[in-house]
mmCIF file of N, CA and C in Angstrom:
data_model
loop_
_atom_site.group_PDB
_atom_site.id
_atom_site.type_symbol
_atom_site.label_atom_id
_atom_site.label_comp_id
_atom_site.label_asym_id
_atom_site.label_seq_id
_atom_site.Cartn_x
_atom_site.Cartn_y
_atom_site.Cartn_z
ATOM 1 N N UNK A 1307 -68.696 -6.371 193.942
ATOM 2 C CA UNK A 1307 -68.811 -5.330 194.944
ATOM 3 C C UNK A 1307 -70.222 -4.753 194.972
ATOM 4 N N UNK A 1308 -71.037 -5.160 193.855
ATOM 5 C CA UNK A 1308 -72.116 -4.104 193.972
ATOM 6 C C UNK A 1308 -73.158 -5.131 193.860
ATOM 7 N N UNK A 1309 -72.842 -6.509 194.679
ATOM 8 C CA UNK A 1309 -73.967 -7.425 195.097
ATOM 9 C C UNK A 1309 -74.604 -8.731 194.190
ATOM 10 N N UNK A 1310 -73.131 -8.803 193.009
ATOM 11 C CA UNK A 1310 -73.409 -9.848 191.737
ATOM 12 C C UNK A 1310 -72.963 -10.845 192.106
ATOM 13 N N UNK A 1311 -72.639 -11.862 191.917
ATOM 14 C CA UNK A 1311 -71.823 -13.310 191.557
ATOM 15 C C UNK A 1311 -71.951 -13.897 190.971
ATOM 16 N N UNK A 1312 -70.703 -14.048 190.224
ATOM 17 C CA UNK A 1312 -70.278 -14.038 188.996
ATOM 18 C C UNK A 1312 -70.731 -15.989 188.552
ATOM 19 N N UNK A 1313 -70.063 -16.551 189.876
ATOM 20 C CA UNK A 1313 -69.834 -17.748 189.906
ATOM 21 C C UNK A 1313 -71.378 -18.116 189.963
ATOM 22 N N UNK A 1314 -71.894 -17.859 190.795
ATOM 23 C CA UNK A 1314 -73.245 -18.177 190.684
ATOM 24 C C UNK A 1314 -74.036 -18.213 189.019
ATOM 25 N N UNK A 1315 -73.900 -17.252 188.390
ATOM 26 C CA UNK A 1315 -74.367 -17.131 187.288
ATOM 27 C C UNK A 1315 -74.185 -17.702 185.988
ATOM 28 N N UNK A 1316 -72.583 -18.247 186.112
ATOM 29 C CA UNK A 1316 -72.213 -19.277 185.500
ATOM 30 C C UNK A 1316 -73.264 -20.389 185.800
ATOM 31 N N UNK A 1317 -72.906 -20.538 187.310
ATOM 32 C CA UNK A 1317 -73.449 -21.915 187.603
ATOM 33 C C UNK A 1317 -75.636 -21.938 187.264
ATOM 34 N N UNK A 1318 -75.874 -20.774 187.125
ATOM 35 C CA UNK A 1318 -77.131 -21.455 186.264
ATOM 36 C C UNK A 1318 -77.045 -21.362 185.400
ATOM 37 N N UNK A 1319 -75.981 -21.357 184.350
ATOM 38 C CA UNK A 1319 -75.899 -21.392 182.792
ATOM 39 C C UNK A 1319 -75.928 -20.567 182.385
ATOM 40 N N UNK A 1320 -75.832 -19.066 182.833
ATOM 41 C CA UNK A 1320 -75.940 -18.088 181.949
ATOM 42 C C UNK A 1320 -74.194 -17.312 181.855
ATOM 43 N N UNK A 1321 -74.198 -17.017 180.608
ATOM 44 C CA UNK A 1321 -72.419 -16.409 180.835
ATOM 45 C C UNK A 1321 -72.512 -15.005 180.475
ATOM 46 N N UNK A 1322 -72.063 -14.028 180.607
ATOM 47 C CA UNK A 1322 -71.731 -12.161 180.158
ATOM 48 C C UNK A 1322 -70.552 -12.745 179.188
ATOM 49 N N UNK A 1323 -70.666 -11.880 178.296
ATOM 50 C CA UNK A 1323 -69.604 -11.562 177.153
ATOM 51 C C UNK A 1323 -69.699 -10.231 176.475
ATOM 52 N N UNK A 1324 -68.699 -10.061 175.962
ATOM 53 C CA UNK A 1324 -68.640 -8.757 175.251
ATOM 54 C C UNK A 1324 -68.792 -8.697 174.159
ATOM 55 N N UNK A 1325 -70.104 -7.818 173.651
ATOM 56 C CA UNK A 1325 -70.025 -7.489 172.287
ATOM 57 C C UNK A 1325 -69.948 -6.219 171.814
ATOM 58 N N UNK A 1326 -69.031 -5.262 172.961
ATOM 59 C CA UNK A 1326 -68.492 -4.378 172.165
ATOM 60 C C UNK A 1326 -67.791 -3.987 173.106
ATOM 61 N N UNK A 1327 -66.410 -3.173 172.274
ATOM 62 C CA UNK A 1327 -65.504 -2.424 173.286
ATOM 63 C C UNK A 1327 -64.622 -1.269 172.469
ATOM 64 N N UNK A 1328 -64.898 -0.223 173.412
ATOM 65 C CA UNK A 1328 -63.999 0.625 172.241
ATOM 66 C C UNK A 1328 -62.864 1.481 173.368
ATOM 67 N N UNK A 1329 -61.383 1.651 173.624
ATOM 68 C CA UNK A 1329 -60.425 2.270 173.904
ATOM 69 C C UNK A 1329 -59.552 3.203 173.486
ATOM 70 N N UNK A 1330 -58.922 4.239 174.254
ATOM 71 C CA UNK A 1330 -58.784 5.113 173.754
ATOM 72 C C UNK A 1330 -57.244 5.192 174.936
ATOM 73 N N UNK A 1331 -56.554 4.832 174.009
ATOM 74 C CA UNK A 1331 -55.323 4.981 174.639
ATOM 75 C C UNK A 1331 -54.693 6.196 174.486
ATOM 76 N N UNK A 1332 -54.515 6.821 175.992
ATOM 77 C CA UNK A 1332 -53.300 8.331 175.982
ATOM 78 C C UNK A 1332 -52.497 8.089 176.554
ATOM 79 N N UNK A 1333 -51.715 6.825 177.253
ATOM 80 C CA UNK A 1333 -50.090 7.321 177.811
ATOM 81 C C UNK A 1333 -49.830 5.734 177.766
ATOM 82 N N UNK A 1334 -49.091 5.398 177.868
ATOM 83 C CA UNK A 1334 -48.550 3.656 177.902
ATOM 84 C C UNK A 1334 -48.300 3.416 179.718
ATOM 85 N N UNK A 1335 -48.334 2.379 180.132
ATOM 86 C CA UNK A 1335 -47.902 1.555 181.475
ATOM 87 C C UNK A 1335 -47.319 0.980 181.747
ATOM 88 N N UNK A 1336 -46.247 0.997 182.313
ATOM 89 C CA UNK A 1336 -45.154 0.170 182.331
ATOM 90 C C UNK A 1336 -45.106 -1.011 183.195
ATOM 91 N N UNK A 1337 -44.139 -1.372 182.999
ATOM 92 C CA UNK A 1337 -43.935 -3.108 184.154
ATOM 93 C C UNK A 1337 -43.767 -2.431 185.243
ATOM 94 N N UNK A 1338 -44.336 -3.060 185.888
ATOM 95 C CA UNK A 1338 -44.171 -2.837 187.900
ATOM 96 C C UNK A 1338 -45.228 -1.055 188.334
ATOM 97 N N UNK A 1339 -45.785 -0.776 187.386
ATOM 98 C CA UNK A 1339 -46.870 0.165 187.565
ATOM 99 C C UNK A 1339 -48.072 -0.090 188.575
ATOM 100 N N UNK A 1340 -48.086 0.346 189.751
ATOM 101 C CA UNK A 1340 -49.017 0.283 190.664
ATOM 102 C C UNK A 1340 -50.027 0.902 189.637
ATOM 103 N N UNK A 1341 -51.314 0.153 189.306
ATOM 104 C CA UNK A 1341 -52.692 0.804 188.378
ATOM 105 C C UNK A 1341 -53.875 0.749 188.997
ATOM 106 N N UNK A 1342 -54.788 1.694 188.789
ATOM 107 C CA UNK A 1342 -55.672 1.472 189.485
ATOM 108 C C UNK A 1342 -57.220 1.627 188.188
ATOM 109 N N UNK A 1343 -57.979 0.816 188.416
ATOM 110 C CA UNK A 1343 -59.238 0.812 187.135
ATOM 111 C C UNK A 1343 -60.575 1.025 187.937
ATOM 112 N N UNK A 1344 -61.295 2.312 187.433
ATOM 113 C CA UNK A 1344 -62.137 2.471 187.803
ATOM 114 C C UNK A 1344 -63.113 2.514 186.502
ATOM 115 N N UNK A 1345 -64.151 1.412 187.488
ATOM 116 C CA UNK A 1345 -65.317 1.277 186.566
ATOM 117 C C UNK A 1345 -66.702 1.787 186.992
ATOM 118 N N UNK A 1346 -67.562 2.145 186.032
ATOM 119 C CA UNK A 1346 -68.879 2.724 186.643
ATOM 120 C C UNK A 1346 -70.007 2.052 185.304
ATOM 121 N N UNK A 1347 -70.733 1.478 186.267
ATOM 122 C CA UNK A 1347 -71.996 1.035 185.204
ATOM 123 C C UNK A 1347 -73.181 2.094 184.562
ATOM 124 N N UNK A 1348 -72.747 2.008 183.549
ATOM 125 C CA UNK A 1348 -73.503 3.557 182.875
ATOM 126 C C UNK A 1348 -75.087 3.564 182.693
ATOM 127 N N UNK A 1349 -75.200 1.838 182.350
ATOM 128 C CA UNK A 1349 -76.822 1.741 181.745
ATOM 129 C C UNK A 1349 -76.884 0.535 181.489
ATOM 130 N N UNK A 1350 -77.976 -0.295 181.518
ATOM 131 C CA UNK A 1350 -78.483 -1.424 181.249
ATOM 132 C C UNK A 1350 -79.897 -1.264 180.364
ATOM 133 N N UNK A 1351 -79.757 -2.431 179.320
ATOM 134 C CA UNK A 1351 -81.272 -2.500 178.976
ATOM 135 C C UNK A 1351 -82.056 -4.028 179.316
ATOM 136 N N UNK A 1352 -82.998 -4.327 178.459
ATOM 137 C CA UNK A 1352 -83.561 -5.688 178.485
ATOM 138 C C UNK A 1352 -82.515 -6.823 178.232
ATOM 139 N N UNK A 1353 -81.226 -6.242 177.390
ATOM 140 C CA UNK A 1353 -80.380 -7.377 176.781
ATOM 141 C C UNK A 1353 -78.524 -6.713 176.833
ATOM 142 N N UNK A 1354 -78.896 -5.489 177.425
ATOM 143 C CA UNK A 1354 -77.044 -4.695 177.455
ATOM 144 C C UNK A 1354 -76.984 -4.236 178.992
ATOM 145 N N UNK A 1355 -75.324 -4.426 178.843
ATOM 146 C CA UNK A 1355 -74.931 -3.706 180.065
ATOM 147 C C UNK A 1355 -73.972 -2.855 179.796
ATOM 148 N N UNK A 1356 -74.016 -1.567 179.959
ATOM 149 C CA UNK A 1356 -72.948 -0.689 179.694
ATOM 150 C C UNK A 1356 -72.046 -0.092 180.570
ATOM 151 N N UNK A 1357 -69.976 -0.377 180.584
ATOM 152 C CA UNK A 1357 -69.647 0.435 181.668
ATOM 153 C C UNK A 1357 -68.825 0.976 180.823
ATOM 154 N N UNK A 1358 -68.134 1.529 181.832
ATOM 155 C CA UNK A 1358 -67.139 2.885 181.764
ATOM 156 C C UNK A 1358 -66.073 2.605 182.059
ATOM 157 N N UNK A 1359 -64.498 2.821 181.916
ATOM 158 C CA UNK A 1359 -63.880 2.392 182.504
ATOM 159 C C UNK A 1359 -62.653 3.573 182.193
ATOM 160 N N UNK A 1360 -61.450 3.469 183.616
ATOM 161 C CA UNK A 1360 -60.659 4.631 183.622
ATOM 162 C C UNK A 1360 -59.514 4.014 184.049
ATOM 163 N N UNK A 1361 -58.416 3.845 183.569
ATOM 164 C CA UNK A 1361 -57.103 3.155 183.903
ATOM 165 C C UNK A 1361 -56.253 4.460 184.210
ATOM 166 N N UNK A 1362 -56.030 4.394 185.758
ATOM 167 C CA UNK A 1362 -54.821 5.367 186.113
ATOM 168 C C UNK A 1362 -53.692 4.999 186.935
ATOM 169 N N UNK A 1363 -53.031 6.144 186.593
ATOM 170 C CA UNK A 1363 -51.263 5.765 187.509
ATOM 171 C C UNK A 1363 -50.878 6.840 187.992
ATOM 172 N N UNK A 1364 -50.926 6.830 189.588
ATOM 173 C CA UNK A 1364 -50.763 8.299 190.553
ATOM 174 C C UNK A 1364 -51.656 9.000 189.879
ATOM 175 N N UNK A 1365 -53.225 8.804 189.775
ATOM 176 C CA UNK A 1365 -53.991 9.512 189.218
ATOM 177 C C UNK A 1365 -54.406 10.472 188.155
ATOM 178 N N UNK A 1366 -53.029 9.847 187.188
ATOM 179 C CA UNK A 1366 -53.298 10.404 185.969
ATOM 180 C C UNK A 1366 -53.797 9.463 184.790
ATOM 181 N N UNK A 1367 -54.197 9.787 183.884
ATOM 182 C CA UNK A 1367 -55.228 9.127 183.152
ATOM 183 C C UNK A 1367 -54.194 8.233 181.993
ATOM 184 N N UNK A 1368 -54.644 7.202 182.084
ATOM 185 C CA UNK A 1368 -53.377 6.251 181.221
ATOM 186 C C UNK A 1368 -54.347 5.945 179.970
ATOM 187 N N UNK A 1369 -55.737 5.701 180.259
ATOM 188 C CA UNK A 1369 -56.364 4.955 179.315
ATOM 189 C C UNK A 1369 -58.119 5.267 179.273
ATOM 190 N N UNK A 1370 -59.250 5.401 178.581
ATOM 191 C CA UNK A 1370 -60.380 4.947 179.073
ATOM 192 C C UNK A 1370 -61.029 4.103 177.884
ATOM 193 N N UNK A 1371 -62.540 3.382 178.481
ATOM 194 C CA UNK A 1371 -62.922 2.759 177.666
ATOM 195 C C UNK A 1371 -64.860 2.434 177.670
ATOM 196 N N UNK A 1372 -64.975 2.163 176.967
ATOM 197 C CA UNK A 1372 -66.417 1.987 176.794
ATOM 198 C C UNK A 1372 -66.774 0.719 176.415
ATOM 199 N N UNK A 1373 -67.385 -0.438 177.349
ATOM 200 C CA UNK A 1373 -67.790 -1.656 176.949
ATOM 201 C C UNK A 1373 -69.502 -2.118 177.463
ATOM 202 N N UNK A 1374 -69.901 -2.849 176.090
ATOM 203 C CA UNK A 1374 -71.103 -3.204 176.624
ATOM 204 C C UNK A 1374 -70.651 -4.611 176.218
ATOM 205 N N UNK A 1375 -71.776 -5.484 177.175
ATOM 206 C CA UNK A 1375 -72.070 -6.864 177.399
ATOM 207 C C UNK A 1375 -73.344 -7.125 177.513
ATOM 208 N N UNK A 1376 -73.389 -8.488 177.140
ATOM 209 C CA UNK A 1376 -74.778 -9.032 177.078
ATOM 210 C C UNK A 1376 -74.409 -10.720 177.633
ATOM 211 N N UNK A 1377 -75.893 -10.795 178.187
ATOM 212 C CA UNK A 1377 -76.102 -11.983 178.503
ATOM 213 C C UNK A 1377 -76.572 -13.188 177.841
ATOM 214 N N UNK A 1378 -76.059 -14.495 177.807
ATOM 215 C CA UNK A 1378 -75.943 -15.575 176.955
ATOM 216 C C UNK A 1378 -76.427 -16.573 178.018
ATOM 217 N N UNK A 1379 -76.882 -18.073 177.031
ATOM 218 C CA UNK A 1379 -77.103 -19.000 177.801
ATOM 219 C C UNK A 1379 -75.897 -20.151 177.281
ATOM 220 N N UNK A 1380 -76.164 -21.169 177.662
ATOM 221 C CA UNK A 1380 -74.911 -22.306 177.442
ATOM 222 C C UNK A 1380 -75.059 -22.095 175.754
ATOM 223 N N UNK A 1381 -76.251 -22.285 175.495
ATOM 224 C CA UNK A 1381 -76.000 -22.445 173.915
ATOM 225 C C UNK A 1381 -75.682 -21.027 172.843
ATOM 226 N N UNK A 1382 -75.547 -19.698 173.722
ATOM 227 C CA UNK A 1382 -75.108 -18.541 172.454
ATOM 228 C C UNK A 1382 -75.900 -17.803 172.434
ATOM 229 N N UNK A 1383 -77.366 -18.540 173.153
ATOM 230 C CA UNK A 1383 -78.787 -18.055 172.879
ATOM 231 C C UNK A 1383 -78.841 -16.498 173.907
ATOM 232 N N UNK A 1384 -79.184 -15.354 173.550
ATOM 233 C CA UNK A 1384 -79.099 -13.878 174.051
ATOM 234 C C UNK A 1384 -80.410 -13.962 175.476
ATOM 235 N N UNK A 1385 -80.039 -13.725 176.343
ATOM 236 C CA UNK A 1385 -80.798 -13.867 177.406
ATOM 237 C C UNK A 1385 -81.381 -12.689 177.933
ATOM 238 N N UNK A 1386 -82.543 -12.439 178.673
ATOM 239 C CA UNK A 1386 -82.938 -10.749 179.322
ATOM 240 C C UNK A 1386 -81.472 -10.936 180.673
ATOM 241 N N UNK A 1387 -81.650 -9.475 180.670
ATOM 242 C CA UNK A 1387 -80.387 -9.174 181.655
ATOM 243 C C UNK A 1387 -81.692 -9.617 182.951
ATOM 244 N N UNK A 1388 -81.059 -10.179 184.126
ATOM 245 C CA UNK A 1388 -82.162 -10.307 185.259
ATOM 246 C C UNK A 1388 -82.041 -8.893 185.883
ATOM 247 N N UNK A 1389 -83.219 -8.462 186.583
ATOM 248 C CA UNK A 1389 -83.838 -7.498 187.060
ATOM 249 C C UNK A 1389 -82.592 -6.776 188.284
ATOM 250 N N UNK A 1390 -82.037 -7.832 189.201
ATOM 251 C CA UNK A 1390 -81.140 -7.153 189.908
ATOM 252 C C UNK A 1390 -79.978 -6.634 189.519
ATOM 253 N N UNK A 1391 -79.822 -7.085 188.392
ATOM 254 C CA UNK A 1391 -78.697 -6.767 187.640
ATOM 255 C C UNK A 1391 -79.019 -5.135 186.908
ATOM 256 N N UNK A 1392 -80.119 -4.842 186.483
ATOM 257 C CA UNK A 1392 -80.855 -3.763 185.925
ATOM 258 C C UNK A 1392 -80.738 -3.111 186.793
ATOM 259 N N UNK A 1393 -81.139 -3.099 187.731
ATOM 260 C CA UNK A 1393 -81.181 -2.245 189.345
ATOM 261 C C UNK A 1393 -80.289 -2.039 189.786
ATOM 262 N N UNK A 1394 -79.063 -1.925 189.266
ATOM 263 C CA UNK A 1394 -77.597 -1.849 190.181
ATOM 264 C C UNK A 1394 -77.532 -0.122 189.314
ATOM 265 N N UNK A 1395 -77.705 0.223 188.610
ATOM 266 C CA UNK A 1395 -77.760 1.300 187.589
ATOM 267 C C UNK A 1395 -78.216 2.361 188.596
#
């Protein structure tokens, strides 16, 4: 939504993964729960991407979370985040 592709980025060899995530569960979700996840990109550096994230149901707060990612090449090897990707911040 905010002008990435995903597929594309695969396809020049580079992959996002997570190397960190931390959650903070306050209410459980049940089966057949209409949910809605809102995410917001907090910060990027030369090598992280940091978001935010908010799991709700009828707009009450089920869950949130804090994950950063970094960019990799085919071989594991840690890549600079590219510039448009920095700029979405």
């Amino acid at each position: 939504a905010s002008g990435g592709n995903y597929r594309q980025l695969e396809e020049s060899g580079m992959f996002v993964v997570v190397v960190k995530a931390e959650i903070r569960y306050r209410k459980p979700a049940r089966y057949d729960d209409c949910l809605v996840v809102r995410t917001t990109l907090t910060g990027t550096t030369m090598a992280k991407i940091q978001h935010e994230y908010q799991l709700l149901r009828d707009n009450e707060l089920l869950a949130t979370a804090n994950v950063t990612l970094a960019l990799i090449d085919s071989t594991g090897k840690a890549q600079r985040i590219p510039q448009w990707m920095q700029d979405l911040v």
